[in-house]
Amino acid sequence: MRASERAYATLRDEILDGVLEPGTQLAEVEQSTRLGVSRTPVRAAFTRLTADGLVRAQSPRVLVVTDLSAERIREVYELRQALEATAASLAARRRDEAPFAELRERLAAAPQQLEAGESGVARYFEVVDDLDAAISAAVANPYLEAALSSARLHSARVRRIARHDPDRLREAAAEHLLVVDAILAGDAELATHATHVHLSRSLRNALARIDT
């Protein structure tokens, strides 16, 4: 992996995981030293993070991690509602059943996994990421996939808000299972509805938690 890719991936993951919290300043020289790379790859990473909307410029050499306000969360979910519902509908029409059948088995085991604490939560989110990838592959539309990738990137920051809410995680697993069942059945309308319900509940939960 190139130094710029490594720097970008590290900083992106730290922002998504909340290690680098909203408002954190990222100085080019400081991050270059911390990550063990020259300033050029850090500068390239900063450019990509800015394009992603994960950071904003405070000065030519200093960035700030963007905030995660209620307004921004609503905006992300407005976009996801439009994109994900369309993607689920198309996936139900175009899917190859095999990957979704496998995902169904993994989601059915999610409630037990979630009882295992942080390691189980991590495995559950791996299933969620694989479901997103399977839907994108089934849709087979590079334009929609690119838009979904951007929306899901920001949604990953919101997702950590529910990371320590076991009740919500179990509900979400059941909602994802309904989406998969609808796709396997080839029921585009149900896939759309199930996706809408899941995202609506996720948004409500996220807003409630940041307001507490």
mmCIF file with all atom_site columns, C-alpha atoms in Angstrom:
data_model
loop_
_atom_site.group_PDB
_atom_site.id
_atom_site.type_symbol
_atom_site.label_atom_id
_atom_site.label_alt_id
_atom_site.label_comp_id
_atom_site.label_asym_id
_atom_site.label_entity_id
_atom_site.label_seq_id
_atom_site.pdbx_PDB_ins_code
_atom_site.Cartn_x
_atom_site.Cartn_y
_atom_site.Cartn_z
_atom_site.occupancy
_atom_site.B_iso_or_equiv
_atom_site.pdbx_formal_charge
_atom_site.auth_seq_id
_atom_site.auth_comp_id
_atom_site.auth_asym_id
_atom_site.auth_atom_id
_atom_site.pdbx_PDB_model_num
ATOM 1   C CA . MET A 1 1   ? 0.000   0.000   0.000   1.00 0.00 ? 1   MET A CA 1
ATOM 2   C CA . ARG A 1 2   ? 1.329   3.426   -0.933  1.00 0.00 ? 2   ARG A CA 1
ATOM 3   C CA . ALA A 1 3   ? 2.165   5.871   1.836   1.00 0.00 ? 3   ALA A CA 1
ATOM 4   C CA . SER A 1 4   ? -0.653  8.219   0.798   1.00 0.00 ? 4   SER A CA 1
ATOM 5   C CA . GLU A 1 5   ? -3.179  5.347   0.831   1.00 0.00 ? 5   GLU A CA 1
ATOM 6   C CA . ARG A 1 6   ? -1.961  4.212   4.233   1.00 0.00 ? 6   ARG A CA 1
ATOM 7   C CA . ALA A 1 7   ? -2.152  7.721   5.672   1.00 0.00 ? 7   ALA A CA 1
ATOM 8   C CA . TYR A 1 8   ? -5.629  8.249   4.249   1.00 0.00 ? 8   TYR A CA 1
ATOM 9   C CA . ALA A 1 9   ? -6.942  4.902   5.480   1.00 0.00 ? 9   ALA A CA 1
ATOM 10  C CA . THR A 1 10  ? -5.543  5.453   8.980   1.00 0.00 ? 10  THR A CA 1
ATOM 11  C CA . LEU A 1 11  ? -6.940  8.962   9.347   1.00 0.00 ? 11  LEU A CA 1
ATOM 12  C CA . ARG A 1 12  ? -10.303 8.011   7.812   1.00 0.00 ? 12  ARG A CA 1
ATOM 13  C CA . ASP A 1 13  ? -10.720 5.031   10.134  1.00 0.00 ? 13  ASP A CA 1
ATOM 14  C CA . GLU A 1 14  ? -9.754  7.118   13.160  1.00 0.00 ? 14  GLU A CA 1
ATOM 15  C CA . ILE A 1 15  ? -12.383 9.706   12.240  1.00 0.00 ? 15  ILE A CA 1
ATOM 16  C CA . LEU A 1 16  ? -15.064 7.065   11.609  1.00 0.00 ? 16  LEU A CA 1
ATOM 17  C CA . ASP A 1 17  ? -14.259 5.278   14.874  1.00 0.00 ? 17  ASP A CA 1
ATOM 18  C CA . GLY A 1 18  ? -14.312 8.515   16.871  1.00 0.00 ? 18  GLY A CA 1
ATOM 19  C CA . VAL A 1 19  ? -10.621 8.340   17.803  1.00 0.00 ? 19  VAL A CA 1
ATOM 20  C CA . LEU A 1 20  ? -10.282 11.695  16.090  1.00 0.00 ? 20  LEU A CA 1
ATOM 21  C CA . GLU A 1 21  ? -13.335 13.503  17.426  1.00 0.00 ? 21  GLU A CA 1
ATOM 22  C CA . PRO A 1 22  ? -15.225 16.360  15.726  1.00 0.00 ? 22  PRO A CA 1
ATOM 23  C CA . GLY A 1 23  ? -13.266 19.580  16.119  1.00 0.00 ? 23  GLY A CA 1
ATOM 24  C CA . THR A 1 24  ? -9.875  17.830  16.311  1.00 0.00 ? 24  THR A CA 1
ATOM 25  C CA . GLN A 1 25  ? -7.162  19.761  14.489  1.00 0.00 ? 25  GLN A CA 1
ATOM 26  C CA . LEU A 1 26  ? -4.967  17.863  12.046  1.00 0.00 ? 26  LEU A CA 1
ATOM 27  C CA . ALA A 1 27  ? -1.680  19.586  11.293  1.00 0.00 ? 27  ALA A CA 1
ATOM 28  C CA . GLU A 1 28  ? 0.326   18.379  8.330   1.00 0.00 ? 28  GLU A CA 1
ATOM 29  C CA . VAL A 1 29  ? 3.676   18.263  10.128  1.00 0.00 ? 29  VAL A CA 1
ATOM 30  C CA . GLU A 1 30  ? 2.272   16.625  13.250  1.00 0.00 ? 30  GLU A CA 1
ATOM 31  C CA . GLN A 1 31  ? 0.432   13.903  11.317  1.00 0.00 ? 31  GLN A CA 1
ATOM 32  C CA . SER A 1 32  ? 3.476   13.290  9.130   1.00 0.00 ? 32  SER A CA 1
ATOM 33  C CA . THR A 1 33  ? 5.549   12.560  12.242  1.00 0.00 ? 33  THR A CA 1
ATOM 34  C CA . ARG A 1 34  ? 2.827   10.483  13.907  1.00 0.00 ? 34  ARG A CA 1
ATOM 35  C CA . LEU A 1 35  ? 2.153   8.328   10.858  1.00 0.00 ? 35  LEU A CA 1
ATOM 36  C CA . GLY A 1 36  ? 5.810   7.934   9.919   1.00 0.00 ? 36  GLY A CA 1
ATOM 37  C CA . VAL A 1 37  ? 5.475   9.282   6.385   1.00 0.00 ? 37  VAL A CA 1
ATOM 38  C CA . SER A 1 38  ? 6.596   12.422  4.601   1.00 0.00 ? 38  SER A CA 1
ATOM 39  C CA . ARG A 1 39  ? 4.397   15.467  4.287   1.00 0.00 ? 39  ARG A CA 1
ATOM 40  C CA . THR A 1 40  ? 3.526   14.754  0.645   1.00 0.00 ? 40  THR A CA 1
ATOM 41  C CA . PRO A 1 41  ? 1.394   11.642  1.306   1.00 0.00 ? 41  PRO A CA 1
ATOM 42  C CA . VAL A 1 42  ? -0.206  13.365  4.303   1.00 0.00 ? 42  VAL A CA 1
ATOM 43  C CA . ARG A 1 43  ? -1.110  16.274  2.039   1.00 0.00 ? 43  ARG A CA 1
ATOM 44  C CA . ALA A 1 44  ? -2.657  13.832  -0.446  1.00 0.00 ? 44  ALA A CA 1
ATOM 45  C CA . ALA A 1 45  ? -4.591  12.154  2.395   1.00 0.00 ? 45  ALA A CA 1
ATOM 46  C CA . PHE A 1 46  ? -5.842  15.545  3.579   1.00 0.00 ? 46  PHE A CA 1
ATOM 47  C CA . THR A 1 47  ? -7.103  16.299  0.075   1.00 0.00 ? 47  THR A CA 1
ATOM 48  C CA . ARG A 1 48  ? -9.110  13.070  -0.033  1.00 0.00 ? 48  ARG A CA 1
ATOM 49  C CA . LEU A 1 49  ? -10.510 13.543  3.468   1.00 0.00 ? 49  LEU A CA 1
ATOM 50  C CA . THR A 1 50  ? -11.625 17.046  2.497   1.00 0.00 ? 50  THR A CA 1
ATOM 51  C CA . ALA A 1 51  ? -13.323 15.691  -0.630  1.00 0.00 ? 51  ALA A CA 1
ATOM 52  C CA . ASP A 1 52  ? -15.056 13.087  1.569   1.00 0.00 ? 52  ASP A CA 1
ATOM 53  C CA . GLY A 1 53  ? -16.391 15.855  3.796   1.00 0.00 ? 53  GLY A CA 1
ATOM 54  C CA . LEU A 1 54  ? -14.756 14.336  6.871   1.00 0.00 ? 54  LEU A CA 1
ATOM 55  C CA . VAL A 1 55  ? -12.530 17.368  7.451   1.00 0.00 ? 55  VAL A CA 1
ATOM 56  C CA . ARG A 1 56  ? -12.526 21.045  6.533   1.00 0.00 ? 56  ARG A CA 1
ATOM 57  C CA . ALA A 1 57  ? -9.678  23.490  6.076   1.00 0.00 ? 57  ALA A CA 1
ATOM 58  C CA . GLN A 1 58  ? -8.835  25.776  8.970   1.00 0.00 ? 58  GLN A CA 1
ATOM 59  C CA . SER A 1 59  ? -5.649  27.059  7.313   1.00 0.00 ? 59  SER A CA 1
ATOM 60  C CA . PRO A 1 60  ? -3.496  25.950  4.360   1.00 0.00 ? 60  PRO A CA 1
ATOM 61  C CA . ARG A 1 61  ? -1.732  23.315  6.505   1.00 0.00 ? 61  ARG A CA 1
ATOM 62  C CA . VAL A 1 62  ? -4.280  22.591  9.237   1.00 0.00 ? 62  VAL A CA 1
ATOM 63  C CA . LEU A 1 63  ? -7.607  20.761  8.937   1.00 0.00 ? 63  LEU A CA 1
ATOM 64  C CA . VAL A 1 64  ? -10.410 20.225  11.430  1.00 0.00 ? 64  VAL A CA 1
ATOM 65  C CA . VAL A 1 65  ? -12.575 17.113  11.728  1.00 0.00 ? 65  VAL A CA 1
ATOM 66  C CA . THR A 1 66  ? -16.118 18.105  10.763  1.00 0.00 ? 66  THR A CA 1
ATOM 67  C CA . ASP A 1 67  ? -18.846 18.048  13.372  1.00 0.00 ? 67  ASP A CA 1
ATOM 68  C CA . LEU A 1 68  ? -21.605 15.463  13.735  1.00 0.00 ? 68  LEU A CA 1
ATOM 69  C CA . SER A 1 69  ? -24.578 17.672  14.527  1.00 0.00 ? 69  SER A CA 1
ATOM 70  C CA . ALA A 1 70  ? -28.225 16.663  14.417  1.00 0.00 ? 70  ALA A CA 1
ATOM 71  C CA . GLU A 1 71  ? -28.611 18.646  11.199  1.00 0.00 ? 71  GLU A CA 1
ATOM 72  C CA . ARG A 1 72  ? -25.739 16.815  9.501   1.00 0.00 ? 72  ARG A CA 1
ATOM 73  C CA . ILE A 1 73  ? -27.082 13.443  10.644  1.00 0.00 ? 73  ILE A CA 1
ATOM 74  C CA . ARG A 1 74  ? -30.510 14.264  9.203   1.00 0.00 ? 74  ARG A CA 1
ATOM 75  C CA . GLU A 1 75  ? -28.896 15.307  5.912   1.00 0.00 ? 75  GLU A CA 1
ATOM 76  C CA . VAL A 1 76  ? -26.947 12.049  5.688   1.00 0.00 ? 76  VAL A CA 1
ATOM 77  C CA . TYR A 1 77  ? -30.077 9.999   6.317   1.00 0.00 ? 77  TYR A CA 1
ATOM 78  C CA . GLU A 1 78  ? -32.142 11.976  3.829   1.00 0.00 ? 78  GLU A CA 1
ATOM 79  C CA . LEU A 1 79  ? -29.589 10.991  1.205   1.00 0.00 ? 79  LEU A CA 1
ATOM 80  C CA . ARG A 1 80  ? -29.398 7.391   2.374   1.00 0.00 ? 80  ARG A CA 1
ATOM 81  C CA . GLN A 1 81  ? -33.187 7.004   2.347   1.00 0.00 ? 81  GLN A CA 1
ATOM 82  C CA . ALA A 1 82  ? -33.255 7.913   -1.333  1.00 0.00 ? 82  ALA A CA 1
ATOM 83  C CA . LEU A 1 83  ? -30.229 5.872   -2.357  1.00 0.00 ? 83  LEU A CA 1
ATOM 84  C CA . GLU A 1 84  ? -30.592 2.781   -0.193  1.00 0.00 ? 84  GLU A CA 1
ATOM 85  C CA . ALA A 1 85  ? -34.283 2.296   -0.921  1.00 0.00 ? 85  ALA A CA 1
ATOM 86  C CA . THR A 1 86  ? -33.576 2.407   -4.646  1.00 0.00 ? 86  THR A CA 1
ATOM 87  C CA . ALA A 1 87  ? -30.627 0.054   -4.268  1.00 0.00 ? 87  ALA A CA 1
ATOM 88  C CA . ALA A 1 88  ? -32.616 -2.491  -2.241  1.00 0.00 ? 88  ALA A CA 1
ATOM 89  C CA . SER A 1 89  ? -35.407 -2.438  -4.799  1.00 0.00 ? 89  SER A CA 1
ATOM 90  C CA . LEU A 1 90  ? -32.996 -3.020  -7.675  1.00 0.00 ? 90  LEU A CA 1
ATOM 91  C CA . ALA A 1 91  ? -31.129 -5.699  -5.728  1.00 0.00 ? 91  ALA A CA 1
ATOM 92  C CA . ALA A 1 92  ? -34.392 -7.624  -5.251  1.00 0.00 ? 92  ALA A CA 1
ATOM 93  C CA . ARG A 1 93  ? -34.870 -7.619  -9.017  1.00 0.00 ? 93  ARG A CA 1
ATOM 94  C CA . ARG A 1 94  ? -31.289 -8.367  -10.058 1.00 0.00 ? 94  ARG A CA 1
ATOM 95  C CA . ARG A 1 95  ? -29.810 -10.392 -7.203  1.00 0.00 ? 95  ARG A CA 1
ATOM 96  C CA . ASP A 1 96  ? -27.829 -13.581 -7.289  1.00 0.00 ? 96  ASP A CA 1
ATOM 97  C CA . GLU A 1 97  ? -29.376 -15.519 -4.401  1.00 0.00 ? 97  GLU A CA 1
ATOM 98  C CA . ALA A 1 98  ? -26.173 -17.197 -3.156  1.00 0.00 ? 98  ALA A CA 1
ATOM 99  C CA . PRO A 1 99  ? -24.508 -14.240 -1.395  1.00 0.00 ? 99  PRO A CA 1
ATOM 100 C CA . PHE A 1 100 ? -27.767 -13.158 0.205   1.00 0.00 ? 100 PHE A CA 1
ATOM 101 C CA . ALA A 1 101 ? -28.514 -16.679 1.410   1.00 0.00 ? 101 ALA A CA 1
ATOM 102 C CA . GLU A 1 102 ? -25.131 -16.700 3.131   1.00 0.00 ? 102 GLU A CA 1
ATOM 103 C CA . LEU A 1 103 ? -25.764 -13.271 4.625   1.00 0.00 ? 103 LEU A CA 1
ATOM 104 C CA . ARG A 1 104 ? -29.106 -14.473 5.940   1.00 0.00 ? 104 ARG A CA 1
ATOM 105 C CA . GLU A 1 105 ? -27.404 -17.232 7.909   1.00 0.00 ? 105 GLU A CA 1
ATOM 106 C CA . ARG A 1 106 ? -24.908 -14.767 9.352   1.00 0.00 ? 106 ARG A CA 1
ATOM 107 C CA . LEU A 1 107 ? -27.610 -12.279 10.306  1.00 0.00 ? 107 LEU A CA 1
ATOM 108 C CA . ALA A 1 108 ? -29.681 -15.003 11.945  1.00 0.00 ? 108 ALA A CA 1
ATOM 109 C CA . ALA A 1 109 ? -26.692 -15.633 14.218  1.00 0.00 ? 109 ALA A CA 1
ATOM 110 C CA . ALA A 1 110 ? -26.234 -11.938 15.018  1.00 0.00 ? 110 ALA A CA 1
ATOM 111 C CA . PRO A 1 111 ? -28.295 -11.859 18.263  1.00 0.00 ? 111 PRO A CA 1
ATOM 112 C CA . GLN A 1 112 ? -26.037 -14.494 19.789  1.00 0.00 ? 112 GLN A CA 1
ATOM 113 C CA . GLN A 1 113 ? -22.925 -12.752 18.487  1.00 0.00 ? 113 GLN A CA 1
ATOM 114 C CA . LEU A 1 114 ? -23.987 -9.472  20.053  1.00 0.00 ? 114 LEU A CA 1
ATOM 115 C CA . GLU A 1 115 ? -23.983 -11.152 23.445  1.00 0.00 ? 115 GLU A CA 1
ATOM 116 C CA . ALA A 1 116 ? -20.204 -11.590 23.113  1.00 0.00 ? 116 ALA A CA 1
ATOM 117 C CA . GLY A 1 117 ? -19.481 -7.920  23.766  1.00 0.00 ? 117 GLY A CA 1
ATOM 118 C CA . GLU A 1 118 ? -17.221 -5.752  21.640  1.00 0.00 ? 118 GLU A CA 1
ATOM 119 C CA . SER A 1 119 ? -15.875 -8.633  19.559  1.00 0.00 ? 119 SER A CA 1
ATOM 120 C CA . GLY A 1 120 ? -19.415 -9.706  18.700  1.00 0.00 ? 120 GLY A CA 1
ATOM 121 C CA . VAL A 1 121 ? -20.392 -6.153  17.798  1.00 0.00 ? 121 VAL A CA 1
ATOM 122 C CA . ALA A 1 122 ? -17.385 -5.950  15.483  1.00 0.00 ? 122 ALA A CA 1
ATOM 123 C CA . ARG A 1 123 ? -18.413 -9.189  13.755  1.00 0.00 ? 123 ARG A CA 1
ATOM 124 C CA . TYR A 1 124 ? -21.976 -7.926  13.378  1.00 0.00 ? 124 TYR A CA 1
ATOM 125 C CA . PHE A 1 125 ? -20.787 -4.730  11.688  1.00 0.00 ? 125 PHE A CA 1
ATOM 126 C CA . GLU A 1 126 ? -18.683 -6.860  9.347   1.00 0.00 ? 126 GLU A CA 1
ATOM 127 C CA . VAL A 1 127 ? -21.905 -8.571  8.267   1.00 0.00 ? 127 VAL A CA 1
ATOM 128 C CA . VAL A 1 128 ? -23.556 -5.178  7.762   1.00 0.00 ? 128 VAL A CA 1
ATOM 129 C CA . ASP A 1 129 ? -20.641 -4.025  5.605   1.00 0.00 ? 129 ASP A CA 1
ATOM 130 C CA . ASP A 1 130 ? -20.843 -7.253  3.585   1.00 0.00 ? 130 ASP A CA 1
ATOM 131 C CA . LEU A 1 131 ? -24.584 -6.719  3.104   1.00 0.00 ? 131 LEU A CA 1
ATOM 132 C CA . ASP A 1 132 ? -23.937 -3.221  1.784   1.00 0.00 ? 132 ASP A CA 1
ATOM 133 C CA . ALA A 1 133 ? -21.342 -4.651  -0.606  1.00 0.00 ? 133 ALA A CA 1
ATOM 134 C CA . ALA A 1 134 ? -23.697 -7.408  -1.775  1.00 0.00 ? 134 ALA A CA 1
ATOM 135 C CA . ILE A 1 135 ? -26.470 -4.912  -2.499  1.00 0.00 ? 135 ILE A CA 1
ATOM 136 C CA . SER A 1 136 ? -24.075 -2.692  -4.450  1.00 0.00 ? 136 SER A CA 1
ATOM 137 C CA . ALA A 1 137 ? -22.844 -5.698  -6.448  1.00 0.00 ? 137 ALA A CA 1
ATOM 138 C CA . ALA A 1 138 ? -26.417 -6.788  -7.216  1.00 0.00 ? 138 ALA A CA 1
ATOM 139 C CA . VAL A 1 139 ? -27.392 -3.320  -8.381  1.00 0.00 ? 139 VAL A CA 1
ATOM 140 C CA . ALA A 1 140 ? -24.405 -3.237  -10.769 1.00 0.00 ? 140 ALA A CA 1
ATOM 141 C CA . ASN A 1 141 ? -24.693 0.508   -11.363 1.00 0.00 ? 141 ASN A CA 1
ATOM 142 C CA . PRO A 1 142 ? -21.360 2.303   -10.896 1.00 0.00 ? 142 PRO A CA 1
ATOM 143 C CA . TYR A 1 143 ? -22.992 5.716   -10.530 1.00 0.00 ? 143 TYR A CA 1
ATOM 144 C CA . LEU A 1 144 ? -25.353 4.566   -7.805  1.00 0.00 ? 144 LEU A CA 1
ATOM 145 C CA . GLU A 1 145 ? -22.547 2.599   -6.148  1.00 0.00 ? 145 GLU A CA 1
ATOM 146 C CA . ALA A 1 146 ? -20.332 5.700   -5.976  1.00 0.00 ? 146 ALA A CA 1
ATOM 147 C CA . ALA A 1 147 ? -23.127 7.747   -4.412  1.00 0.00 ? 147 ALA A CA 1
ATOM 148 C CA . LEU A 1 148 ? -23.870 4.962   -1.929  1.00 0.00 ? 148 LEU A CA 1
ATOM 149 C CA . SER A 1 149 ? -20.210 4.705   -0.969  1.00 0.00 ? 149 SER A CA 1
ATOM 150 C CA . SER A 1 150 ? -20.081 8.388   -0.077  1.00 0.00 ? 150 SER A CA 1
ATOM 151 C CA . ALA A 1 151 ? -23.312 8.287   1.930   1.00 0.00 ? 151 ALA A CA 1
ATOM 152 C CA . ARG A 1 152 ? -22.290 5.126   3.781   1.00 0.00 ? 152 ARG A CA 1
ATOM 153 C CA . LEU A 1 153 ? -18.947 6.677   4.701   1.00 0.00 ? 153 LEU A CA 1
ATOM 154 C CA . HIS A 1 154 ? -20.666 9.410   6.683   1.00 0.00 ? 154 HIS A CA 1
ATOM 155 C CA . SER A 1 155 ? -23.234 6.990   8.063   1.00 0.00 ? 155 SER A CA 1
ATOM 156 C CA . ALA A 1 156 ? -20.388 4.954   9.557   1.00 0.00 ? 156 ALA A CA 1
ATOM 157 C CA . ARG A 1 157 ? -19.645 7.902   11.866  1.00 0.00 ? 157 ARG A CA 1
ATOM 158 C CA . VAL A 1 158 ? -23.258 7.892   13.026  1.00 0.00 ? 158 VAL A CA 1
ATOM 159 C CA . ARG A 1 159 ? -23.233 4.130   13.467  1.00 0.00 ? 159 ARG A CA 1
ATOM 160 C CA . ARG A 1 160 ? -20.789 4.268   16.350  1.00 0.00 ? 160 ARG A CA 1
ATOM 161 C CA . ILE A 1 161 ? -23.397 6.199   18.370  1.00 0.00 ? 161 ILE A CA 1
ATOM 162 C CA . ALA A 1 162 ? -25.434 2.987   18.681  1.00 0.00 ? 162 ALA A CA 1
ATOM 163 C CA . ARG A 1 163 ? -22.398 0.781   19.171  1.00 0.00 ? 163 ARG A CA 1
ATOM 164 C CA . HIS A 1 164 ? -22.983 0.442   22.906  1.00 0.00 ? 164 HIS A CA 1
ATOM 165 C CA . ASP A 1 165 ? -26.783 0.131   22.714  1.00 0.00 ? 165 ASP A CA 1
ATOM 166 C CA . PRO A 1 166 ? -27.429 -3.641  22.671  1.00 0.00 ? 166 PRO A CA 1
ATOM 167 C CA . ASP A 1 167 ? -31.202 -3.276  22.317  1.00 0.00 ? 167 ASP A CA 1
ATOM 168 C CA . ARG A 1 168 ? -30.855 -1.107  19.224  1.00 0.00 ? 168 ARG A CA 1
ATOM 169 C CA . LEU A 1 169 ? -28.248 -3.419  17.720  1.00 0.00 ? 169 LEU A CA 1
ATOM 170 C CA . ARG A 1 170 ? -30.568 -6.417  18.095  1.00 0.00 ? 170 ARG A CA 1
ATOM 171 C CA . GLU A 1 171 ? -33.406 -4.448  16.504  1.00 0.00 ? 171 GLU A CA 1
ATOM 172 C CA . ALA A 1 172 ? -31.131 -3.394  13.644  1.00 0.00 ? 172 ALA A CA 1
ATOM 173 C CA . ALA A 1 173 ? -30.065 -6.998  13.053  1.00 0.00 ? 173 ALA A CA 1
ATOM 174 C CA . ALA A 1 174 ? -33.718 -8.018  12.743  1.00 0.00 ? 174 ALA A CA 1
ATOM 175 C CA . GLU A 1 175 ? -34.337 -5.134  10.338  1.00 0.00 ? 175 GLU A CA 1
ATOM 176 C CA . HIS A 1 176 ? -31.379 -6.144  8.189   1.00 0.00 ? 176 HIS A CA 1
ATOM 177 C CA . LEU A 1 177 ? -32.688 -9.704  8.160   1.00 0.00 ? 177 LEU A CA 1
ATOM 178 C CA . LEU A 1 178 ? -36.024 -8.484  6.814   1.00 0.00 ? 178 LEU A CA 1
ATOM 179 C CA . VAL A 1 179 ? -34.223 -6.592  4.034   1.00 0.00 ? 179 VAL A CA 1
ATOM 180 C CA . VAL A 1 180 ? -32.310 -9.742  3.080   1.00 0.00 ? 180 VAL A CA 1
ATOM 181 C CA . ASP A 1 181 ? -35.474 -11.872 3.132   1.00 0.00 ? 181 ASP A CA 1
ATOM 182 C CA . ALA A 1 182 ? -37.204 -9.396  0.845   1.00 0.00 ? 182 ALA A CA 1
ATOM 183 C CA . ILE A 1 183 ? -34.278 -9.415  -1.582  1.00 0.00 ? 183 ILE A CA 1
ATOM 184 C CA . LEU A 1 184 ? -34.152 -13.226 -1.581  1.00 0.00 ? 184 LEU A CA 1
ATOM 185 C CA . ALA A 1 185 ? -37.894 -13.323 -2.282  1.00 0.00 ? 185 ALA A CA 1
ATOM 186 C CA . GLY A 1 186 ? -37.440 -10.899 -5.166  1.00 0.00 ? 186 GLY A CA 1
ATOM 187 C CA . ASP A 1 187 ? -39.944 -8.557  -3.520  1.00 0.00 ? 187 ASP A CA 1
ATOM 188 C CA . ALA A 1 188 ? -38.758 -5.096  -4.534  1.00 0.00 ? 188 ALA A CA 1
ATOM 189 C CA . GLU A 1 189 ? -41.578 -3.278  -2.734  1.00 0.00 ? 189 GLU A CA 1
ATOM 190 C CA . LEU A 1 190 ? -40.917 -5.044  0.564   1.00 0.00 ? 190 LEU A CA 1
ATOM 191 C CA . ALA A 1 191 ? -37.163 -4.486  0.213   1.00 0.00 ? 191 ALA A CA 1
ATOM 192 C CA . THR A 1 192 ? -37.809 -0.778  -0.227  1.00 0.00 ? 192 THR A CA 1
ATOM 193 C CA . HIS A 1 193 ? -40.156 -0.646  2.762   1.00 0.00 ? 193 HIS A CA 1
ATOM 194 C CA . ALA A 1 194 ? -37.839 -2.661  5.014   1.00 0.00 ? 194 ALA A CA 1
ATOM 195 C CA . THR A 1 195 ? -34.934 -0.376  4.147   1.00 0.00 ? 195 THR A CA 1
ATOM 196 C CA . HIS A 1 196 ? -37.041 2.695   4.866   1.00 0.00 ? 196 HIS A CA 1
ATOM 197 C CA . VAL A 1 197 ? -38.072 1.317   8.275   1.00 0.00 ? 197 VAL A CA 1
ATOM 198 C CA . HIS A 1 198 ? -34.493 0.442   9.208   1.00 0.00 ? 198 HIS A CA 1
ATOM 199 C CA . LEU A 1 199 ? -33.092 3.851   8.266   1.00 0.00 ? 199 LEU A CA 1
ATOM 200 C CA . SER A 1 200 ? -35.959 5.718   9.935   1.00 0.00 ? 200 SER A CA 1
ATOM 201 C CA . ARG A 1 201 ? -35.404 3.866   13.205  1.00 0.00 ? 201 ARG A CA 1
ATOM 202 C CA . SER A 1 202 ? -31.639 4.306   12.978  1.00 0.00 ? 202 SER A CA 1
ATOM 203 C CA . LEU A 1 203 ? -32.038 8.040   12.473  1.00 0.00 ? 203 LEU A CA 1
ATOM 204 C CA . ARG A 1 204 ? -34.449 8.360   15.372  1.00 0.00 ? 204 ARG A CA 1
ATOM 205 C CA . ASN A 1 205 ? -32.074 6.445   17.634  1.00 0.00 ? 205 ASN A CA 1
ATOM 206 C CA . ALA A 1 206 ? -29.048 8.509   16.601  1.00 0.00 ? 206 ALA A CA 1
ATOM 207 C CA . LEU A 1 207 ? -30.824 11.813  17.171  1.00 0.00 ? 207 LEU A CA 1
ATOM 208 C CA . ALA A 1 208 ? -32.113 10.679  20.562  1.00 0.00 ? 208 ALA A CA 1
ATOM 209 C CA . ARG A 1 209 ? -28.645 9.657   21.684  1.00 0.00 ? 209 ARG A CA 1
ATOM 210 C CA . ILE A 1 210 ? -26.863 12.854  20.664  1.00 0.00 ? 210 ILE A CA 1
ATOM 211 C CA . ASP A 1 211 ? -29.543 14.923  22.400  1.00 0.00 ? 211 ASP A CA 1
ATOM 212 C CA . THR A 1 212 ? -28.997 13.136  25.719  1.00 0.00 ? 212 THR A CA 1
#
